[in-house]
Amino acid sequence: MEVYQLTHAQLNIAFEVLQGAKEDRHRKSNVLKGTYSVPPRDYATDPGDSLTIQGVAIAKDAVKYIDNLHYVKFGHHGWEGETEYKQIAAMLNASPQERAMAAHLTLKESL
């Protein structure tokens, strides 16, 4: 499934699974962490949680994360068209959802 097709809830669960949790089959929208069923962190809309997963993705592969964030923001890879500084400024102002989508692409590709 393409990252753009994931709902916020699916994206949040996908991050938890990528980080080692298991999806709780009995309680929809929850994940299993050890013996506890808990709701996933809100990576797709919470600014703090999206920065946390962004940090995980950057630690995994910073270049790939930046490329994926550029793709999410502009719909293409590479630095074509606008000046680089305008594109970098736009990426610095990425929404939590955009950061989460780029992080998901990065972590999924790094498996």
PDB file of C-alpha atoms in Angstrom:
ATOM      1  CA  MET A   1       0.000   0.000   0.000  1.00  0.00           C
ATOM      2  CA  GLU A   2       1.368   3.403  -0.969  1.00  0.00           C
ATOM      3  CA  VAL A   3       1.996   5.727   1.956  1.00  0.00           C
ATOM      4  CA  TYR A   4      -0.504   8.300   0.622  1.00  0.00           C
ATOM      5  CA  GLN A   5      -3.275   5.719   0.859  1.00  0.00           C
ATOM      6  CA  LEU A   6      -2.760   5.113   4.580  1.00  0.00           C
ATOM      7  CA  THR A   7      -5.142   6.737   7.034  1.00  0.00           C
ATOM      8  CA  HIS A   8      -3.605   8.497  10.030  1.00  0.00           C
ATOM      9  CA  ALA A   9      -4.497   5.504  12.225  1.00  0.00           C
ATOM     10  CA  GLN A  10      -2.911   3.043   9.770  1.00  0.00           C
ATOM     11  CA  LEU A  11       0.220   5.184   9.481  1.00  0.00           C
ATOM     12  CA  ASN A  12       0.548   5.382  13.261  1.00  0.00           C
ATOM     13  CA  ILE A  13       0.207   1.613  13.626  1.00  0.00           C
ATOM     14  CA  ALA A  14       2.658   1.037  10.753  1.00  0.00           C
ATOM     15  CA  PHE A  15       5.307   3.048  12.625  1.00  0.00           C
ATOM     16  CA  GLU A  16       4.808   1.063  15.803  1.00  0.00           C
ATOM     17  CA  VAL A  17       5.103  -2.191  13.838  1.00  0.00           C
ATOM     18  CA  LEU A  18       8.262  -0.947  12.075  1.00  0.00           C
ATOM     19  CA  GLN A  19       9.691  -0.282  15.543  1.00  0.00           C
ATOM     20  CA  GLY A  20       8.930  -3.784  16.829  1.00  0.00           C
ATOM     21  CA  ALA A  21       5.383  -3.651  18.231  1.00  0.00           C
ATOM     22  CA  LYS A  22       2.693  -6.015  17.010  1.00  0.00           C
ATOM     23  CA  GLU A  23      -0.737  -4.981  15.826  1.00  0.00           C
ATOM     24  CA  ASP A  24      -3.425  -5.998  18.340  1.00  0.00           C
ATOM     25  CA  ARG A  25      -5.847  -8.185  16.383  1.00  0.00           C
ATOM     26  CA  HIS A  26      -8.455  -8.093  19.170  1.00  0.00           C
ATOM     27  CA  ARG A  27      -8.500  -4.361  19.833  1.00  0.00           C
ATOM     28  CA  LYS A  28      -8.666  -2.418  16.589  1.00  0.00           C
ATOM     29  CA  SER A  29      -6.362   0.608  16.413  1.00  0.00           C
ATOM     30  CA  ASN A  30      -4.127  -0.679  19.232  1.00  0.00           C
ATOM     31  CA  VAL A  31      -0.686  -2.262  19.256  1.00  0.00           C
ATOM     32  CA  LEU A  32       0.885  -4.770  21.608  1.00  0.00           C
ATOM     33  CA  LYS A  33       3.935  -3.617  23.528  1.00  0.00           C
ATOM     34  CA  GLY A  34       4.988  -6.525  25.636  1.00  0.00           C
ATOM     35  CA  THR A  35       1.805  -7.723  27.313  1.00  0.00           C
ATOM     36  CA  TYR A  36       0.027  -4.373  27.081  1.00  0.00           C
ATOM     37  CA  SER A  37      -2.437  -3.273  24.416  1.00  0.00           C
ATOM     38  CA  VAL A  38      -1.988   0.454  23.893  1.00  0.00           C
ATOM     39  CA  PRO A  39      -2.960   3.026  21.293  1.00  0.00           C
ATOM     40  CA  PRO A  40      -0.072   4.004  19.026  1.00  0.00           C
ATOM     41  CA  ARG A  41       1.563   7.399  19.293  1.00  0.00           C
ATOM     42  CA  ASP A  42       0.069  10.000  16.976  1.00  0.00           C
ATOM     43  CA  TYR A  43       2.901  10.376  14.473  1.00  0.00           C
ATOM     44  CA  ALA A  44       0.620  11.621  11.693  1.00  0.00           C
ATOM     45  CA  THR A  45      -0.812  14.697  13.431  1.00  0.00           C
ATOM     46  CA  ASP A  46       1.088  15.416  16.660  1.00  0.00           C
ATOM     47  CA  PRO A  47       4.092  17.725  16.045  1.00  0.00           C
ATOM     48  CA  GLY A  48       6.179  16.171  18.841  1.00  0.00           C
ATOM     49  CA  ASP A  49       5.530  12.581  17.792  1.00  0.00           C
ATOM     50  CA  SER A  50       6.221  13.409  14.132  1.00  0.00           C
ATOM     51  CA  LEU A  51       9.562  14.949  15.142  1.00  0.00           C
ATOM     52  CA  THR A  52      10.351  11.802  17.117  1.00  0.00           C
ATOM     53  CA  ILE A  53       9.769   9.529  14.117  1.00  0.00           C
ATOM     54  CA  GLN A  54      11.604  12.005  11.892  1.00  0.00           C
ATOM     55  CA  GLY A  55      14.620  11.588  14.199  1.00  0.00           C
ATOM     56  CA  VAL A  56      14.401   7.805  13.875  1.00  0.00           C
ATOM     57  CA  ALA A  57      14.293   8.073  10.076  1.00  0.00           C
ATOM     58  CA  ILE A  58      17.196  10.546   9.974  1.00  0.00           C
ATOM     59  CA  ALA A  59      19.277   8.279  12.196  1.00  0.00           C
ATOM     60  CA  LYS A  60      18.511   5.366   9.863  1.00  0.00           C
ATOM     61  CA  ASP A  61      19.308   7.193   6.583  1.00  0.00           C
ATOM     62  CA  ALA A  62      19.423  11.005   6.565  1.00  0.00           C
ATOM     63  CA  VAL A  63      19.923  11.364   2.812  1.00  0.00           C
ATOM     64  CA  LYS A  64      17.027   9.051   2.009  1.00  0.00           C
ATOM     65  CA  TYR A  65      14.780  10.877   4.507  1.00  0.00           C
ATOM     66  CA  ILE A  66      15.549  14.290   2.964  1.00  0.00           C
ATOM     67  CA  ASP A  67      14.905  12.880  -0.521  1.00  0.00           C
ATOM     68  CA  ASN A  68      11.603  11.352   0.629  1.00  0.00           C
ATOM     69  CA  LEU A  69      10.508  14.567   2.356  1.00  0.00           C
ATOM     70  CA  HIS A  70      11.270  16.462  -0.843  1.00  0.00           C
ATOM     71  CA  TYR A  71       9.173  13.918  -2.749  1.00  0.00           C
ATOM     72  CA  VAL A  72       6.277  14.266  -0.279  1.00  0.00           C
ATOM     73  CA  LYS A  73       6.388  18.085  -0.422  1.00  0.00           C
ATOM     74  CA  PHE A  74       6.938  18.568  -4.159  1.00  0.00           C
ATOM     75  CA  GLY A  75       5.892  15.304  -5.834  1.00  0.00           C
ATOM     76  CA  HIS A  76       9.269  14.617  -7.420  1.00  0.00           C
ATOM     77  CA  HIS A  77      12.834  13.770  -6.487  1.00  0.00           C
ATOM     78  CA  GLY A  78      15.649  16.218  -7.133  1.00  0.00           C
ATOM     79  CA  TRP A  79      16.110  19.956  -6.863  1.00  0.00           C
ATOM     80  CA  GLU A  80      14.517  21.187 -10.067  1.00  0.00           C
ATOM     81  CA  GLY A  81      12.723  24.458 -10.662  1.00  0.00           C
ATOM     82  CA  GLU A  82      12.645  26.648  -7.577  1.00  0.00           C
ATOM     83  CA  THR A  83      15.775  27.755  -5.818  1.00  0.00           C
ATOM     84  CA  GLU A  84      17.186  25.268  -3.364  1.00  0.00           C
ATOM     85  CA  TYR A  85      16.739  27.670  -0.455  1.00  0.00           C
ATOM     86  CA  LYS A  86      12.996  28.028  -1.090  1.00  0.00           C
ATOM     87  CA  GLN A  87      12.626  24.260  -1.230  1.00  0.00           C
ATOM     88  CA  ILE A  88      14.671  23.787   1.938  1.00  0.00           C
ATOM     89  CA  ALA A  89      12.578  26.432   3.733  1.00  0.00           C
ATOM     90  CA  ALA A  90       9.382  24.663   2.646  1.00  0.00           C
ATOM     91  CA  MET A  91      10.768  21.354   3.925  1.00  0.00           C
ATOM     92  CA  LEU A  92      11.629  22.940   7.280  1.00  0.00           C
ATOM     93  CA  ASN A  93       7.964  23.915   7.556  1.00  0.00           C
ATOM     94  CA  ALA A  94       6.701  20.412   6.771  1.00  0.00           C
ATOM     95  CA  SER A  95       3.505  19.418   8.527  1.00  0.00           C
ATOM     96  CA  PRO A  96       3.458  16.489  10.971  1.00  0.00           C
ATOM     97  CA  GLN A  97       1.714  14.393   8.319  1.00  0.00           C
ATOM     98  CA  GLU A  98       4.359  15.219   5.694  1.00  0.00           C
ATOM     99  CA  ARG A  99       7.185  14.375   8.123  1.00  0.00           C
ATOM    100  CA  ALA A 100       5.426  11.133   9.050  1.00  0.00           C
ATOM    101  CA  MET A 101       4.912  10.119   5.418  1.00  0.00           C
ATOM    102  CA  ALA A 102       8.571  10.802   4.568  1.00  0.00           C
ATOM    103  CA  ALA A 103       9.711   8.896   7.650  1.00  0.00           C
ATOM    104  CA  HIS A 104       7.468   5.954   6.742  1.00  0.00           C
ATOM    105  CA  LEU A 105       8.904   5.818   3.218  1.00  0.00           C
ATOM    106  CA  THR A 106      12.448   5.973   4.620  1.00  0.00           C
ATOM    107  CA  LEU A 107      11.984   3.287   7.271  1.00  0.00           C
ATOM    108  CA  LYS A 108      10.060   1.006   4.923  1.00  0.00           C
ATOM    109  CA  GLU A 109      12.808   1.296   2.285  1.00  0.00           C
ATOM    110  CA  SER A 110      15.501   0.608   4.896  1.00  0.00           C
ATOM    111  CA  LEU A 111      14.147  -2.834   5.836  1.00  0.00           C
TER     112      LEU A 111
END
